[in-house]
Each structure stands twice: as C-alpha cells, then as structure tokens.
Coordinates of C-alpha atoms and ligand atoms in Angstrom, one line a residue:
M1 CA 11.3 -1.3 -19.3
E2 CA 12.4 -1.9 -22.8
E3 CA 13.5 1.5 -24.0
A4 CA 16.5 3.1 -22.2
L5 CA 15.9 4.8 -18.9
P6 CA 15.4 8.5 -19.5
H7 CA 18.8 10.0 -18.4
R8 CA 16.8 12.9 -16.8
A9 CA 15.3 10.4 -14.2
A10 CA 18.7 9.0 -13.2
E11 CA 20.1 12.5 -13.1
L12 CA 17.1 13.7 -10.8
L13 CA 17.7 10.8 -8.4
G14 CA 21.4 11.0 -8.5
D15 CA 21.2 14.6 -7.4
A16 CA 18.3 14.4 -5.0
R17 CA 18.9 15.3 -1.4
R18 CA 15.5 15.1 0.2
V19 CA 13.5 12.1 -1.3
V20 CA 9.9 11.0 -0.7
V21 CA 8.6 7.8 -2.2
L22 CA 4.8 7.3 -2.4
T23 CA 3.6 3.9 -3.3
G24 CA 0.4 2.3 -4.1
A25 CA -0.8 -1.3 -4.8
G26 CA 1.1 -1.5 -8.1
I27 CA 4.4 -2.0 -6.2
S28 CA 3.0 -5.2 -4.6
A29 CA 1.6 -6.5 -7.8
E30 CA 4.8 -8.3 -8.7
S31 CA 4.8 -9.9 -5.3
G32 CA 1.5 -11.5 -6.2
V33 CA -0.7 -9.3 -4.2
P34 CA -3.7 -8.1 -6.4
T35 CA -4.1 -4.4 -6.8
F36 CA -7.5 -2.6 -6.0
R37 CA -8.1 -2.5 -9.7
D38 CA -7.9 -6.2 -10.2
D39 CA -11.3 -7.9 -10.1
L40 CA -12.0 -9.7 -6.7
T41 CA -12.3 -13.4 -6.9
G42 CA -14.1 -16.3 -5.1
L43 CA -16.5 -15.3 -2.3
W44 CA -15.9 -11.7 -3.1
A45 CA -16.2 -11.8 -6.8
R46 CA -19.6 -10.0 -6.7
F47 CA -18.3 -7.1 -4.7
D48 CA -16.3 -4.0 -5.5
A49 CA -13.2 -3.6 -3.2
R50 CA -14.4 0.0 -2.5
E51 CA -17.8 -1.3 -1.3
L52 CA -16.1 -4.0 0.9
A53 CA -13.6 -1.6 2.4
T54 CA -16.2 0.3 4.4
A55 CA -17.6 0.4 7.9
A56 CA -21.2 -0.2 6.5
A57 CA -20.1 -3.4 4.8
F58 CA -18.3 -4.5 8.0
H59 CA -21.4 -4.0 10.1
A60 CA -23.8 -5.4 7.5
D61 CA -21.9 -8.7 7.3
P62 CA -18.8 -8.9 9.7
D63 CA -18.0 -12.5 8.8
L64 CA -17.7 -11.6 5.0
V65 CA -15.5 -8.6 5.5
W66 CA -13.3 -10.2 8.1
G67 CA -12.9 -13.3 5.9
W68 CA -11.8 -11.0 3.0
Y69 CA -9.1 -9.4 5.3
E70 CA -8.0 -12.8 6.6
W71 CA -7.7 -13.9 3.0
R72 CA -5.9 -10.8 2.0
R73 CA -3.6 -11.3 5.3
T74 CA -2.9 -15.0 4.2
R75 CA -1.9 -13.8 0.7
V76 CA 0.5 -11.1 1.9
R77 CA 2.2 -13.5 4.5
R78 CA 2.8 -15.9 1.5
A79 CA 4.2 -13.1 -0.7
E80 CA 7.8 -11.8 -0.6
P81 CA 8.9 -8.3 -1.3
N82 CA 10.1 -7.8 -5.0
P83 CA 13.0 -6.0 -6.5
G84 CA 10.8 -2.7 -6.5
H85 CA 10.5 -2.9 -2.6
L86 CA 14.2 -3.7 -2.4
A87 CA 15.2 -0.7 -4.6
I88 CA 13.2 1.6 -2.6
A89 CA 15.0 0.3 0.6
A90 CA 18.5 0.9 -1.3
I91 CA 17.4 4.5 -2.0
E92 CA 16.7 4.9 1.8
A93 CA 20.1 3.5 2.7
R94 CA 21.8 5.7 0.1
I95 CA 19.9 9.0 0.9
P96 CA 19.5 9.6 4.7
G97 CA 16.0 11.0 5.6
T98 CA 14.2 9.5 2.6
T99 CA 10.5 9.2 3.6
V100 CA 8.5 6.1 2.3
I101 CA 4.8 6.7 2.2
T102 CA 2.4 3.9 1.2
Q103 CA -1.3 3.4 0.7
N104 CA -0.8 -0.4 1.0
V105 CA -1.9 -2.3 4.0
D106 CA 0.8 -5.1 3.5
D107 CA 4.2 -5.3 5.3
L108 CA 6.2 -5.9 2.1
H109 CA 8.1 -2.5 2.6
E110 CA 9.2 -3.5 6.1
R111 CA 10.2 -6.8 4.9
A112 CA 12.4 -5.4 2.2
G113 CA 14.3 -3.4 4.9
S114 CA 12.4 -0.1 5.0
P115 CA 12.6 1.1 8.7
A116 CA 9.5 3.2 9.0
P117 CA 7.2 3.5 6.0
I118 CA 4.3 5.7 6.7
H119 CA 1.1 3.7 6.3
L120 CA -1.6 6.2 5.2
H121 CA -4.4 3.5 5.2
G122 CA -3.4 1.3 8.1
S123 CA -2.2 -2.2 8.2
L124 CA -3.6 -5.9 7.8
F125 CA -1.5 -6.7 11.0
A126 CA -3.0 -4.1 13.5
P127 CA -6.3 -5.4 14.4
R128 CA -8.3 -3.2 16.9
C129 CA -11.5 -3.2 18.9
V130 CA -14.4 -1.7 17.1
A131 CA -15.6 0.1 20.3
A132 CA -12.3 1.5 21.6
A133 CA -9.1 1.5 19.6
A134 CA -7.2 1.5 22.9
H135 CA -8.4 -1.9 23.8
P136 CA -5.5 -4.4 23.1
A137 CA -6.7 -6.6 20.1
T138 CA -4.4 -9.3 18.8
I139 CA -4.9 -11.9 16.1
D140 CA -3.0 -14.9 17.3
D141 CA -1.7 -16.8 14.3
A142 CA -3.4 -19.9 15.7
D143 CA -6.5 -18.7 14.0
D144 CA -4.4 -18.0 11.0
A145 CA -6.5 -18.7 7.9
D146 CA -3.8 -21.3 6.7
A147 CA -4.5 -23.3 9.8
D148 CA -7.5 -25.8 9.6
A149 CA -10.7 -24.0 11.1
P150 CA -11.4 -24.8 14.9
D151 CA -14.4 -26.7 13.7
G152 CA -11.9 -28.9 11.7
E153 CA -13.0 -27.3 8.3
P154 CA -10.2 -27.6 5.9
A155 CA -7.5 -24.6 5.8
Q156 CA -8.7 -21.5 4.0
P157 CA -9.6 -22.6 0.4
H158 CA -7.8 -20.6 -2.3
D159 CA -10.8 -18.2 -2.7
G160 CA -11.5 -17.5 0.9
R161 CA -14.4 -18.1 3.2
R162 CA -16.5 -16.1 5.8
I163 CA -14.7 -15.9 9.2
A164 CA -16.3 -14.6 12.3
P165 CA -14.1 -11.7 13.7
P166 CA -12.5 -12.2 17.2
R167 CA -14.1 -10.5 20.1
C168 CA -12.3 -7.8 22.1
T169 CA -10.9 -9.3 25.3
S170 CA -11.5 -6.1 27.2
C171 CA -15.2 -5.3 26.2
G172 CA -16.5 -8.1 24.1
A173 CA -17.1 -5.8 21.1
L174 CA -16.1 -6.8 17.6
V175 CA -12.4 -6.6 16.5
R176 CA -11.9 -5.0 13.1
P177 CA -9.1 -4.8 10.6
G178 CA -6.7 -1.9 11.5
V179 CA -7.1 -0.3 8.1
V180 CA -8.7 3.1 6.9
W181 CA -12.0 2.4 5.4
F182 CA -13.5 4.7 2.6
G183 CA -15.4 7.5 4.3
E184 CA -13.0 7.3 7.2
M185 CA -10.3 9.8 8.1
L186 CA -6.8 9.0 7.7
P187 CA -4.6 8.8 11.0
E188 CA -3.8 12.4 11.6
A189 CA -0.1 11.9 12.6
A190 CA 0.6 9.8 9.5
F191 CA -1.0 12.3 7.1
T192 CA 0.6 15.4 8.6
A193 CA 4.0 13.7 8.5
A194 CA 3.3 12.7 4.9
V195 CA 2.2 16.2 3.9
E196 CA 5.2 17.8 5.6
A197 CA 7.6 15.4 3.9
A198 CA 6.1 16.1 0.5
A199 CA 6.3 19.9 1.0
A200 CA 9.9 19.7 1.9
C201 CA 11.3 17.2 -0.6
D202 CA 13.3 17.8 -3.8
L203 CA 12.2 14.6 -5.6
L204 CA 9.0 12.5 -5.2
L205 CA 8.8 9.0 -6.7
A206 CA 5.1 8.0 -7.3
V207 CA 5.3 4.3 -7.7
G208 CA 2.2 1.9 -8.8
T209 CA -0.7 4.3 -7.7
S210 CA -3.7 5.2 -9.8
G211 CA -3.7 8.5 -8.1
V212 CA -7.6 8.6 -7.6
V213 CA -8.0 7.9 -3.9
Y214 CA -7.9 11.1 -1.7
P215 CA -6.3 12.8 0.1
A216 CA -3.3 10.3 -0.7
A217 CA -3.6 11.5 -4.3
E218 CA -2.9 15.0 -3.2
I219 CA 0.6 14.1 -2.1
P220 CA 2.4 14.2 -5.3
R221 CA 0.7 17.5 -6.1
I222 CA 1.9 19.1 -2.9
A223 CA 5.5 18.1 -3.8
A224 CA 5.1 19.5 -7.3
R225 CA 3.6 22.9 -6.0
S226 CA 6.5 23.0 -3.6
G227 CA 9.0 22.9 -6.5
A228 CA 10.1 19.3 -6.1
A229 CA 10.4 17.2 -9.4
V230 CA 8.0 14.2 -9.5
I231 CA 8.9 10.9 -11.3
Q232 CA 6.1 8.4 -11.8
V233 CA 6.5 4.7 -12.4
N234 CA 3.6 3.0 -13.6
P235 CA 2.8 0.9 -16.9
E236 CA -0.3 2.9 -17.4
P237 CA -1.0 6.7 -17.6
T238 CA -2.8 8.2 -14.5
P239 CA -4.1 11.6 -13.6
L240 CA -0.6 12.3 -12.0
D241 CA 1.0 12.3 -15.4
R242 CA 0.7 16.0 -15.9
V243 CA 2.5 16.8 -12.6
C244 CA 5.4 14.6 -13.4
A245 CA 8.8 15.7 -14.7
V246 CA 9.3 12.1 -16.0
N247 CA 6.8 9.3 -16.5
L248 CA 8.4 5.9 -16.5
R249 CA 6.1 3.4 -18.4
G250 CA 7.0 0.1 -16.9
T251 CA 6.7 -1.9 -13.8
A252 CA 8.1 -1.3 -10.4
A253 CA 10.3 -4.5 -10.2
H254 CA 11.9 -3.7 -13.6
V255 CA 12.1 0.1 -13.5
L256 CA 13.2 0.9 -10.0
P257 CA 16.4 -1.4 -9.9
S258 CA 17.6 0.1 -13.2
L259 CA 16.8 3.7 -12.0
V260 CA 18.8 3.1 -8.8
A261 CA 21.7 1.5 -10.8
A262 CA 21.7 4.4 -13.5
A263 CA 21.4 7.1 -10.7
W264 CA 24.5 6.0 -8.9
A265 CA 26.4 4.3 -11.7
A266 CA 29.0 7.3 -11.5
D267 CA 29.8 7.0 -7.7
P268 CA 28.4 3.8 -6.3
A269 CA 29.7 4.9 -2.7
P270 CA 26.8 5.5 -0.3
R271 CA 26.3 9.2 0.8
S272 CA 27.2 9.8 4.4
Ligands
LIG301 C1 -11.7 10.4 3.7 C2 -7.4 0.5 3.0 C3 -12.7 12.1 5.0 C4 -8.5 -0.3 3.0 C5 -7.8 2.3 1.3 C6 -12.0 14.0 -3.0 C7 -12.4 13.7 -4.2 C8 -13.2 12.5 -4.5 C9 -13.5 11.6 -3.5 C10 -12.9 11.8 -2.3 C11 -12.3 13.2 -2.1 N1 -12.0 13.1 -0.7 C12 -12.4 12.0 -0.1 C13 -13.0 11.2 -0.9 C14 -13.7 9.9 -0.7 C15 -12.6 8.8 -0.9 C16 -11.9 8.7 -2.3 O1 -11.0 9.1 -2.4 N2 -12.9 8.1 -3.1 C17 -12.2 7.8 -4.6 C18 -12.4 6.4 -4.9 C19 -12.9 8.6 -5.5 N3 -11.5 8.9 0.2 C20 -11.9 8.4 1.4 O2 -12.8 8.0 1.8 C21 -10.7 8.6 2.4 N4 -11.3 9.1 3.6 O3 -11.5 11.2 2.7 O4 -12.2 10.8 4.8 C22 -13.9 12.1 4.1 C23 -14.8 11.1 4.2 C24 -15.8 11.2 3.3 C25 -16.0 12.4 2.5 C26 -15.3 13.4 2.5 C27 -14.1 13.3 3.3 C28 -10.2 7.2 2.7 C29 -9.5 6.7 1.6 C30 -8.8 5.3 2.2 C31 -9.5 4.0 1.8 N5 -8.8 2.9 2.1 N6 -7.3 1.2 1.7 C32 -8.1 -1.6 2.3 O5 -7.0 -1.8 1.7 O6 -8.8 -2.6 2.4 S1 -7.8 3.0 -0.2 C33 -7.2 1.7 -1.2 O7 -7.4 1.9 -2.4 C34 -5.6 1.5 -1.3 O8 -5.1 1.7 0.2 C35 -5.1 2.7 -2.3 O9 -5.3 3.7 -1.7 C36 -6.4 2.7 -3.3 C37 -6.1 1.9 -4.4 O10 -5.3 2.8 -5.1 P1 -3.8 2.3 -5.7 O11 -3.1 1.9 -4.4 O12 -3.4 3.4 -6.5 O13 -4.1 1.0 -6.4 P2 -5.1 0.8 -7.8 O14 -5.3 -0.8 -7.8 O15 -6.2 1.8 -7.9 O16 -4.0 1.1 -8.9 C38 -2.9 0.3 -9.2 C39 -1.9 1.3 -10.0 O17 -0.7 0.4 -10.1 C40 -2.5 1.3 -11.4 O18 -2.3 2.7 -11.8 C41 -1.7 0.2 -12.3 O19 -1.5 0.8 -13.5 C42 -0.4 0.2 -11.5 N7 0.4 -0.9 -11.6 C43 -0.1 -2.2 -11.7 N8 0.9 -3.1 -11.7 C44 2.1 -2.4 -11.5 C45 1.7 -1.0 -11.5 N9 2.8 0.0 -11.2 C46 3.9 -0.4 -11.2 N10 4.3 -1.8 -11.2 C47 3.5 -2.7 -11.4 N11 3.9 -4.0 -11.6

C-alpha cells in the first residue's frame, strides 16, 4: 500500500477489545490460490465456479466436480500462508477472544497459527458421504492428486483431470467434498457463532471478500449495525465500502502487516 496507512485504521485496531476478522478468497490470492473471480483454467475453463460448486453439477458429473476439488486441494497443499494470514494470527495472539471467520475452504489460516477459524463454507479436507454425513469418509493421501493415478496415469497434470469420487466405506454411496455448495444452507453452529461474534465486536476487519455471496456478506453489516467500526482491506471497491469506517485499498499481504505494526507501534507488549 503505497500511500501511508490512514492513522484512523491503526488507531481503531490499537483500541479494539473485541475483534472479528472476516476473510474471503482475496486473503489466499498471494499464496497462489485463485480467487472465485479468477477465470477457471484447464478442464474447467468452460465453467463458472458458481455452476461447478453445486450439488446439481456434482450429480450430473461427479468425476468432473471431484476432479476440480482434488485439483484445488493439490493447489492448497502446495501453497503456504502469506504475511496476511500471519498478521491475522498475530492479532489473535495479541487480542484474546478475536474471532476469525472465513469463507475459504483452504486451511491456510490454521497453518498460519489461527487456532479455530470459523469455516462458513466448509473445507477441502473434510470429505463426507453423500447419503449420511455421519458416515466416516476419508481421503487417504495415497490417492492424492500428486501421486500417479492407480492406473499408472501421470500425476495430476497442471490443469487437472476427472477423478472418480471415492465410495463411502459404510454404505457405498459417493463421497462428496465437505464444502457448502450454492443453494445449500451453511452449517448452523458456524453461522450462529459468526453472527453472534459480529453483533458483539467493536471492530470487524473484512479482508479480501467481494461481499456478494450471502449470507456471509451480511456479517460486516451486522457488525456495523451493532455499532462496531468496520475496516475493509481490498485492492478493489466492493458493496461493503459504504458500511466501512476505513477502506484500505491494497492487498492483504501488504496492508495487514503494516496495519498490525502501526496499531501497536506505541506499546509492542502483548495484551494479557
Ligand atoms: C444459501 C464453498 C439458503 C464451495 C462457497 C441473497 C441475495 C442473493 C443471493 C442469495 C441470497 N441468499 C442466498 C443467495 C444465494 C447464494 C448467493 O449468495 N449467491 C450470490 C452469488 C448472489 N447463496 C447461497 O447459495 C448460500 N446458501 O443461501 O442457502 C438458500 C438457498 C437458496 C436460496 C435462498 C437461500 C451458500 C453460499 C456458499 C457457497 N459456497 N464456497 C467452494 O469453494 O467450492 S461461496 C465461495 O464464493 C467462497 O466461499 C466465497 O464465499 C465466494 C467468493 O467470494 P469471495 O471469497 O469474496 O471471493 P471473490 O473471488 O468473489 O472476490 C475476491 C475479492 O478479493 C475481490 O473483491 C478482490 O478484489 C479481492 N482481492 C483479490 N486479491 C486480493 C484481494 N483482497 C486482498 N488481497 C489480495 N491480494
């Protein structure tokens, strides 16, 4: 972020007591994980991510959609958290009770040291049986997309391939990615915890989200309506601009470390 960080933003974070951080695909962009806006490539180039991320697409062509999630899982496994993820973990370490809420299905917050981010839209690492979520479903890394296919086919080409989903070991039904598809309800406990945290916070940081997918996009508005200050970090304007006290136009990996440094420049000692 070229121009100086607005003092107001550093002041708001420095004085905050109950912080919520809401992240979207933009926080993982600088780790090499494509956002939902980025055009799909390879096998999936002719699809819109919002079409593929549906139960209808999975049932119409399970191998195509499972292949897409395996391809994304491989990309995430090869990625590393970036300074944006690390700055958020630093805020959590500094302000006890900070709540991290993410729309992302990657595990980069956890790998950056965030103890328990709330995943509103599930995870790439929690497959489940289509018929019964209670049935244990595991993806053993043996069939990791990196490894050569059992039929000796070369490891997953850069732009992915169709992969047949595993079968549930309890009932033989298809195993599906443990994510929330469009048209599906969010996990109740996660969404309730997110709404409660937003309603009780005094500062919400909205990082790398386009603010168009609901009900996640409602979270910053709930915080603003409850009297909290909202700071947005995004190189582009979004529909959230108008509920924000400060809009920081820059990328997460650049802006967040400088925001954290500026907020606690005065007294670097962690708060007990
Ligand atoms: C539901 C998991 C009940 C799967 C995902 C109200 C109004 C309109 C529509 C609806 C509504 N309520 C419900 C809907 C329907 C729908 C919806 O919101 N549609 C939108 C598209 C209009 N919502 C649902 O279906 C939800 N379920 O509501 O159930 C119901 C059902 C039917 C009808 C009524 C009620 C379920 C939504 C969850 C879907 N699953 N992900 C998977 O990942 O495969 S959503 C997925 O897309 C992501 O998780 C994320 O949430 C979203 C993408 O948004 P972002 O994360 O913000 O990313 P995006 O790429 O869009 O933008 C990136 C941003 O980062 C940009 O602003 C960019 O400028 C910025 N950026 C880029 N680089 C950087 C950066 N910022 C900082 N640093 C950088 N370096």
